[in-house]
PDB file of C-alpha atoms in Angstrom:
ATOM      1  CA  UNK A 140      25.898  11.526 -12.234  1.00 71.00           C
ATOM      2  CA  UNK A 141      22.586  10.457 -10.669  1.00 78.00           C
ATOM      3  CA  UNK A 142      21.607   6.867 -10.028  1.00 82.00           C
ATOM      4  CA  UNK A 143      17.981   7.463 -11.017  1.00 84.00           C
ATOM      5  CA  UNK A 144      15.631  10.071 -12.472  1.00 86.00           C
ATOM      6  CA  UNK A 145      14.006  10.958  -9.142  1.00 89.00           C
ATOM      7  CA  UNK A 146      14.513  13.606  -6.504  1.00 86.00           C
ATOM      8  CA  UNK A 147      13.028  12.940  -3.068  1.00 90.00           C
ATOM      9  CA  UNK A 148      11.396  15.678  -0.962  1.00 89.00           C
ATOM     10  CA  UNK A 149      10.500  14.932   2.662  1.00 90.00           C
ATOM     11  CA  UNK A 150       7.014  16.301   3.242  1.00 88.00           C
ATOM     12  CA  UNK A 151       5.866  16.428   6.906  1.00 89.00           C
ATOM     13  CA  UNK A 152       2.397  17.518   5.731  1.00 90.00           C
ATOM     14  CA  UNK A 153       1.989  14.823   3.074  1.00 89.00           C
ATOM     15  CA  UNK A 154      -1.578  13.638   2.744  1.00 90.00           C
ATOM     16  CA  UNK A 155      -1.957  10.360   4.655  1.00 92.00           C
ATOM     17  CA  UNK A 156       0.999  11.062   6.927  1.00 90.00           C
ATOM     18  CA  UNK A 157       4.475  12.459   6.596  1.00 91.00           C
ATOM     19  CA  UNK A 158       6.787  10.839   4.080  1.00 91.00           C
ATOM     20  CA  UNK A 159       8.642  11.395   0.821  1.00 90.00           C
ATOM     21  CA  UNK A 160       7.265  12.860  -2.379  1.00 89.00           C
ATOM     22  CA  UNK A 161       9.045  11.349  -5.378  1.00 89.00           C
ATOM     23  CA  UNK A 162       9.590  13.850  -8.191  1.00 88.00           C
ATOM     24  CA  UNK A 163      10.238  12.189 -11.559  1.00 88.00           C
ATOM     25  CA  UNK A 164      12.794  14.337 -13.367  1.00 83.00           C
ATOM     26  CA  UNK A 165      11.779  12.813 -16.708  1.00 80.00           C
ATOM     27  CA  UNK A 166       8.179  14.003 -16.380  1.00 81.00           C
ATOM     28  CA  UNK A 167       7.428  17.238 -18.173  1.00 75.00           C
ATOM     29  CA  UNK A 168       6.766  20.024 -15.690  1.00 74.00           C
ATOM     30  CA  UNK A 169       8.539  18.282 -12.787  1.00 77.00           C
ATOM     31  CA  UNK A 170       9.757  21.181 -10.653  1.00 76.00           C
ATOM     32  CA  UNK A 171      11.065  21.666  -7.146  1.00 77.00           C
ATOM     33  CA  UNK A 172      10.142  24.976  -5.571  1.00 73.00           C
ATOM     34  CA  UNK A 173      12.970  27.471  -4.957  1.00 73.00           C
ATOM     35  CA  UNK A 174      14.511  26.810  -1.548  1.00 75.00           C
ATOM     36  CA  UNK A 175      12.941  23.333  -1.310  1.00 77.00           C
ATOM     37  CA  UNK A 176      15.328  20.757   0.158  1.00 79.00           C
ATOM     38  CA  UNK A 177      15.610  17.437  -1.669  1.00 81.00           C
ATOM     39  CA  UNK A 178      17.676  14.255  -1.914  1.00 79.00           C
ATOM     40  CA  UNK A 179      19.107  12.509  -4.971  1.00 83.00           C
ATOM     41  CA  UNK A 180      21.054   9.248  -5.227  1.00 83.00           C
ATOM     42  CA  UNK A 181      24.487   9.807  -6.742  1.00 81.00           C
ATOM     43  CA  UNK A 182      26.430   7.106  -8.594  1.00 81.00           C
ATOM     44  CA  UNK A 183      29.749   8.329  -7.198  1.00 82.00           C
ATOM     45  CA  UNK A 184      31.129  11.162  -5.113  1.00 85.00           C
ATOM     46  CA  UNK A 185      31.717  14.439  -6.882  1.00 81.00           C
ATOM     47  CA  UNK A 186      30.253  17.866  -7.393  1.00 81.00           C
ATOM     48  CA  UNK A 187      27.086  19.015  -9.081  1.00 75.00           C
ATOM     49  CA  UNK A 188      26.476  22.548 -10.300  1.00 77.00           C
ATOM     50  CA  UNK A 189      23.055  24.078 -10.837  1.00 72.00           C
ATOM     51  CA  UNK A 190      23.203  26.002 -14.085  1.00 75.00           C
ATOM     52  CA  UNK A 191      20.940  29.000 -14.812  1.00 74.00           C
ATOM     53  CA  UNK A 192      18.881  26.855 -17.217  1.00 71.00           C
ATOM     54  CA  UNK A 193      18.113  24.468 -14.336  1.00 69.00           C
ATOM     55  CA  UNK A 194      16.990  27.312 -12.086  1.00 68.00           C
ATOM     56  CA  UNK A 195      13.617  27.917 -13.650  1.00 66.00           C
ATOM     57  CA  UNK A 196      11.129  29.621 -11.357  1.00 63.00           C
ATOM     58  CA  UNK A 197       7.686  28.073 -11.368  1.00 56.00           C
ATOM     59  CA  UNK A 198       4.556  29.052  -9.457  1.00 55.00           C
ATOM     60  CA  UNK A 199       4.304  25.711  -7.628  1.00 51.00           C
ATOM     61  CA  UNK A 200       4.553  25.542  -3.856  1.00 46.00           C
ATOM     62  CA  UNK A 201       6.114  22.088  -3.452  1.00 46.00           C
ATOM     63  CA  UNK A 202       6.163  20.361  -6.812  1.00 46.00           C
ATOM     64  CA  UNK A 203       4.168  20.067  -9.982  1.00 43.00           C
ATOM     65  CA  UNK A 204       2.115  16.981 -10.728  1.00 47.00           C
ATOM     66  CA  UNK A 205       2.858  14.850 -13.741  1.00 48.00           C
ATOM     67  CA  UNK A 206       0.022  13.702 -15.970  1.00 51.00           C
ATOM     68  CA  UNK A 207      -1.361  10.192 -15.568  1.00 55.00           C
ATOM     69  CA  UNK A 208       0.257   7.397 -17.543  1.00 75.00           C
ATOM     70  CA  UNK A 209      -0.017   3.657 -18.060  1.00 88.00           C
ATOM     71  CA  UNK A 210       0.041   2.699 -14.374  1.00 90.00           C
ATOM     72  CA  UNK A 211      -1.592   1.149 -11.328  1.00 91.00           C
ATOM     73  CA  UNK A 212      -1.480   2.827  -7.916  1.00 93.00           C
ATOM     74  CA  UNK A 213      -2.315   0.858  -4.766  1.00 94.00           C
ATOM     75  CA  UNK A 214      -3.017   2.287  -1.314  1.00 95.00           C
ATOM     76  CA  UNK A 215      -2.562   0.788   2.170  1.00 95.00           C
ATOM     77  CA  UNK A 216      -4.546   2.675   4.804  1.00 94.00           C
ATOM     78  CA  UNK A 217      -5.602   2.669   8.427  1.00 93.00           C
ATOM     79  CA  UNK A 218      -7.720   5.533   9.725  1.00 90.00           C
ATOM     80  CA  UNK A 219      -6.337   8.811   8.355  1.00 91.00           C
ATOM     81  CA  UNK A 220      -2.877   7.372   7.641  1.00 94.00           C
ATOM     82  CA  UNK A 221      -1.950   5.758   4.349  1.00 95.00           C
ATOM     83  CA  UNK A 222       0.812   5.109   1.852  1.00 95.00           C
ATOM     84  CA  UNK A 223       0.781   4.359  -1.867  1.00 95.00           C
ATOM     85  CA  UNK A 224       2.915   2.498  -4.384  1.00 95.00           C
ATOM     86  CA  UNK A 225       2.806   2.730  -8.178  1.00 94.00           C
ATOM     87  CA  UNK A 226       3.624   0.193 -10.887  1.00 93.00           C
ATOM     88  CA  UNK A 227       3.921   1.725 -14.350  1.00 91.00           C
ATOM     89  CA  UNK A 228       5.014   1.029 -17.919  1.00 91.00           C
ATOM     90  CA  UNK A 229       7.890   3.138 -19.259  1.00 90.00           C
ATOM     91  CA  UNK A 230       9.518   2.103 -22.542  1.00 89.00           C
ATOM     92  CA  UNK A 231      13.200   1.331 -22.061  1.00 90.00           C
ATOM     93  CA  UNK A 232      12.825   0.354 -18.386  1.00 92.00           C
ATOM     94  CA  UNK A 233      14.139  -2.906 -16.990  1.00 91.00           C
ATOM     95  CA  UNK A 234      12.636  -5.415 -14.554  1.00 88.00           C
ATOM     96  CA  UNK A 235      15.650  -4.833 -12.276  1.00 93.00           C
ATOM     97  CA  UNK A 236      16.058  -1.537 -10.401  1.00 94.00           C
ATOM     98  CA  UNK A 237      16.957   1.171 -12.900  1.00 94.00           C
ATOM     99  CA  UNK A 238      16.783   4.963 -13.330  1.00 92.00           C
ATOM    100  CA  UNK A 239      13.008   4.816 -13.890  1.00 93.00           C
ATOM    101  CA  UNK A 240      12.273   3.357 -10.430  1.00 95.00           C
ATOM    102  CA  UNK A 241      11.886   5.528  -7.320  1.00 94.00           C
ATOM    103  CA  UNK A 242      13.472   4.034  -4.214  1.00 95.00           C
ATOM    104  CA  UNK A 243      11.200   3.500  -1.211  1.00 96.00           C
ATOM    105  CA  UNK A 244      12.338   5.825   1.552  1.00 93.00           C
ATOM    106  CA  UNK A 245      10.384   5.052   4.716  1.00 93.00           C
ATOM    107  CA  UNK A 246       8.711   7.816   6.717  1.00 92.00           C
ATOM    108  CA  UNK A 247      10.398   9.061   9.876  1.00 91.00           C
ATOM    109  CA  UNK A 248       6.993   8.644  11.569  1.00 91.00           C
ATOM    110  CA  UNK A 249       6.776   4.948  12.469  1.00 88.00           C
ATOM    111  CA  UNK A 250       2.979   5.186  12.967  1.00 91.00           C
ATOM    112  CA  UNK A 251       2.433   5.517   9.185  1.00 93.00           C
ATOM    113  CA  UNK A 252       1.745   2.253   7.303  1.00 95.00           C
ATOM    114  CA  UNK A 253       4.188   1.776   4.414  1.00 96.00           C
ATOM    115  CA  UNK A 254       3.540   0.106   1.054  1.00 96.00           C
ATOM    116  CA  UNK A 255       6.098  -0.595  -1.659  1.00 96.00           C
ATOM    117  CA  UNK A 256       6.935  -3.105  -4.364  1.00 95.00           C
ATOM    118  CA  UNK A 257      10.097  -5.000  -5.179  1.00 95.00           C
ATOM    119  CA  UNK A 258      12.036  -4.949  -8.424  1.00 94.00           C
ATOM    120  CA  UNK A 259      13.126  -8.321  -9.830  1.00 92.00           C
ATOM    121  CA  UNK A 260      16.520  -7.852  -8.110  1.00 95.00           C
ATOM    122  CA  UNK A 261      14.737  -7.393  -4.742  1.00 94.00           C
ATOM    123  CA  UNK A 262      15.061  -3.612  -4.294  1.00 95.00           C
ATOM    124  CA  UNK A 263      12.233  -1.796  -2.413  1.00 96.00           C
ATOM    125  CA  UNK A 264      10.690   0.913  -4.605  1.00 96.00           C
ATOM    126  CA  UNK A 265       7.819   3.390  -4.284  1.00 96.00           C
ATOM    127  CA  UNK A 266       7.465   3.590  -8.076  1.00 94.00           C
ATOM    128  CA  UNK A 267       8.254   0.432 -10.041  1.00 94.00           C
ATOM    129  CA  UNK A 268       8.715   0.805 -13.818  1.00 93.00           C
ATOM    130  CA  UNK A 269       8.495  -2.033 -16.339  1.00 90.00           C
ATOM    131  CA  UNK A 270       9.266  -1.971 -20.080  1.00 89.00           C
ATOM    132  CA  UNK A 271       5.870  -3.444 -21.097  1.00 84.00           C
ATOM    133  CA  UNK A 272       2.655  -4.720 -19.527  1.00 78.00           C
ATOM    134  CA  UNK A 273       3.419  -8.320 -20.464  1.00 75.00           C
ATOM    135  CA  UNK A 274       6.739  -8.173 -18.564  1.00 70.00           C
ATOM    136  CA  UNK A 275       4.805  -7.913 -15.254  1.00 70.00           C
ATOM    137  CA  UNK A 276       3.714 -11.461 -14.548  1.00 73.00           C
ATOM    138  CA  UNK A 277       3.728 -10.865 -10.793  1.00 84.00           C
ATOM    139  CA  UNK A 278       4.764  -7.810  -8.805  1.00 89.00           C
ATOM    140  CA  UNK A 279       5.769  -8.551  -5.223  1.00 92.00           C
ATOM    141  CA  UNK A 280       4.528  -6.048  -2.640  1.00 95.00           C
ATOM    142  CA  UNK A 281       5.987  -5.286   0.769  1.00 95.00           C
ATOM    143  CA  UNK A 282       4.429  -3.578   3.760  1.00 95.00           C
ATOM    144  CA  UNK A 283       5.280  -2.071   7.098  1.00 94.00           C
ATOM    145  CA  UNK A 284       2.334  -2.451   9.489  1.00 94.00           C
ATOM    146  CA  UNK A 285       2.939  -0.152  12.487  1.00 92.00           C
ATOM    147  CA  UNK A 286       0.473  -1.707  14.947  1.00 90.00           C
ATOM    148  CA  UNK A 287      -2.273  -4.239  15.423  1.00 92.00           C
ATOM    149  CA  UNK A 288      -5.457  -3.052  13.732  1.00 91.00           C
ATOM    150  CA  UNK A 289      -7.451  -2.998  10.545  1.00 94.00           C
ATOM    151  CA  UNK A 290      -5.651  -2.038   7.339  1.00 94.00           C
ATOM    152  CA  UNK A 291      -7.209  -1.700   3.900  1.00 95.00           C
ATOM    153  CA  UNK A 292      -5.708  -2.211   0.439  1.00 93.00           C
ATOM    154  CA  UNK A 293      -7.410  -0.228  -2.314  1.00 93.00           C
ATOM    155  CA  UNK A 294      -6.876   0.473  -5.995  1.00 91.00           C
ATOM    156  CA  UNK A 295      -6.400   4.240  -6.423  1.00 91.00           C
ATOM    157  CA  UNK A 296      -5.500   4.473 -10.094  1.00 87.00           C
ATOM    158  CA  UNK A 297      -5.782   2.062 -13.002  1.00 88.00           C
ATOM    159  CA  UNK A 298      -4.891   3.824 -16.281  1.00 84.00           C
ATOM    160  CA  UNK A 299      -3.753   3.107 -19.794  1.00 81.00           C
ATOM    161  CA  UNK A 300      -3.395  -0.541 -20.761  1.00 75.00           C
ATOM    162  CA  UNK A 301      -4.370  -1.580 -17.232  1.00 76.00           C
ATOM    163  CA  UNK A 302      -7.787   0.058 -17.335  1.00 76.00           C
ATOM    164  CA  UNK A 303     -10.655  -2.409 -16.903  1.00 73.00           C
ATOM    165  CA  UNK A 304      -8.253  -5.293 -16.147  1.00 73.00           C
ATOM    166  CA  UNK A 305      -8.343  -7.117 -12.810  1.00 74.00           C
ATOM    167  CA  UNK A 306      -5.727  -6.524 -10.119  1.00 75.00           C
ATOM    168  CA  UNK A 307      -5.270  -9.612  -7.933  1.00 78.00           C
ATOM    169  CA  UNK A 308      -3.594  -9.502  -4.521  1.00 78.00           C
ATOM    170  CA  UNK A 309      -2.297 -12.843  -3.249  1.00 79.00           C
ATOM    171  CA  UNK A 310      -1.223 -13.295   0.383  1.00 77.00           C
ATOM    172  CA  UNK A 311       1.873 -15.495   0.338  1.00 75.00           C
ATOM    173  CA  UNK A 312       2.314 -15.644   4.133  1.00 68.00           C
TER     174      UNK A 312
END
């Protein structure tokens, strides 16, 4: 019934500035805390019932963290505010937007810089999944720059098959 594998939790105390935490429902140990509000994208209208097996209590306060995988995470920052986007390899994914991609939901705080990538069908995503490393010839990035100033791109994570390989940013403007 869900369009993708992610739930989205708005976190006003998110490191770098308020925004959404994307929780990948396919990751082992991906939990939402009891009473935590969240959003999901539904394919159609209808009802959804939480069964007792889905109501597992976990000792996390907001969410658990999934282990690192074959991925690159980039950061756009200015002062204490920043945003990140991830490009990863997940077998069975597609270049177009699919269940393994997390939509980019912009922060309600328009002073936070925003960074995202585009799927091959031009959808803004916070987490972009590809079926294999060689299927990523070029990944187009998008930004929201809230004001005039100095902004920095940095590589935060470079794991798996991407480790020790160059990441090249090209300004197409």
